[in-house]
């Protein structure tokens, strides 16, 4: 029971260029078809049957997590759909979405509207009202105006009660443009549900350009992390904060240079990557990191950012202490961090606050620092 989807992707059309059927052409780094699968999975459709041309069954880039069946019985669209319906027959779902693999972005909200409509109708299909004026033309001249009041642009997936559409396909003589036509031929009502402008069908090269822009927006991947660190004061005459050496009546106690602010920032970056913290990458128990300068940690974290395909959008460090005064050194600190991290200084904020003489920082037993880092897909 439940919902299943059939994605028909056996077409051979290469009008978009590139020598590949359009559903296999790369779009934002993966095949168009992979976007369609991911969109349906993202809408909560876990059971997906992919109907492929026999020539494509051995491809290495077939999306994962789907049931793949080869097209049989002919190479028209209806043969693909029948192949998909047959693959579901042994354990039939209550509802089935039949989708065209050349539409990479069937949105979750639209899928929800389709499935809701199946409570009241045996079929439901997404469509957009025609808003442009429609003309009839002859020889390059306007020959008349077409009333657009009852016209719609049809999309997929088209949604049906499985038993009803399976019976309709079995009874249909063939030659239907889509599954709505098959359903209507069997006397089934098909509700019109609001479609989605982003749910475009890739046909021409310009469609592909638009799909790239949509994919970019959808794939926007932002990761945020925070870090916090504390080091206690010990005897000494200077301390390190954000890579800058400050003369001071005490030093900070710790492995390495005890640069508490740089540690907090480094942990924020590891946190954004969900890659643990400094202690995971540079275990204090390992003698090779004893006394290591903190910029080694920060540089490593930024290397991980780039290796994972991200860039630092910005970071913000707050140092909590009564003394030393941070203000006069903010510029030098931002410049030092920028050089270590390989980013512009305007992406780095360093600021400080006292804790009004409250707590361990107020009693000047140590310094605390916290940091936030934001990463974006590069
Ligand atoms: Mg530390």
Coordinates of C-alpha atoms and ligand atoms in Angstrom, one line a residue, residues 229-231 258-260 263-264 278, ligand 1:
X229 CA 37.1 27.5 24.7
X230 CA 38.6 28.5 28.0
X231 CA 42.2 28.8 29.1
X258 CA 47.0 28.5 24.3
X259 CA 45.4 30.8 21.8
X260 CA 41.9 30.5 23.2
X263 CA 40.8 27.4 19.3
X264 CA 37.2 28.6 19.5
X278 CA 40.6 20.2 17.6
Ligands
LIG1 MG1 42.0 25.4 23.8

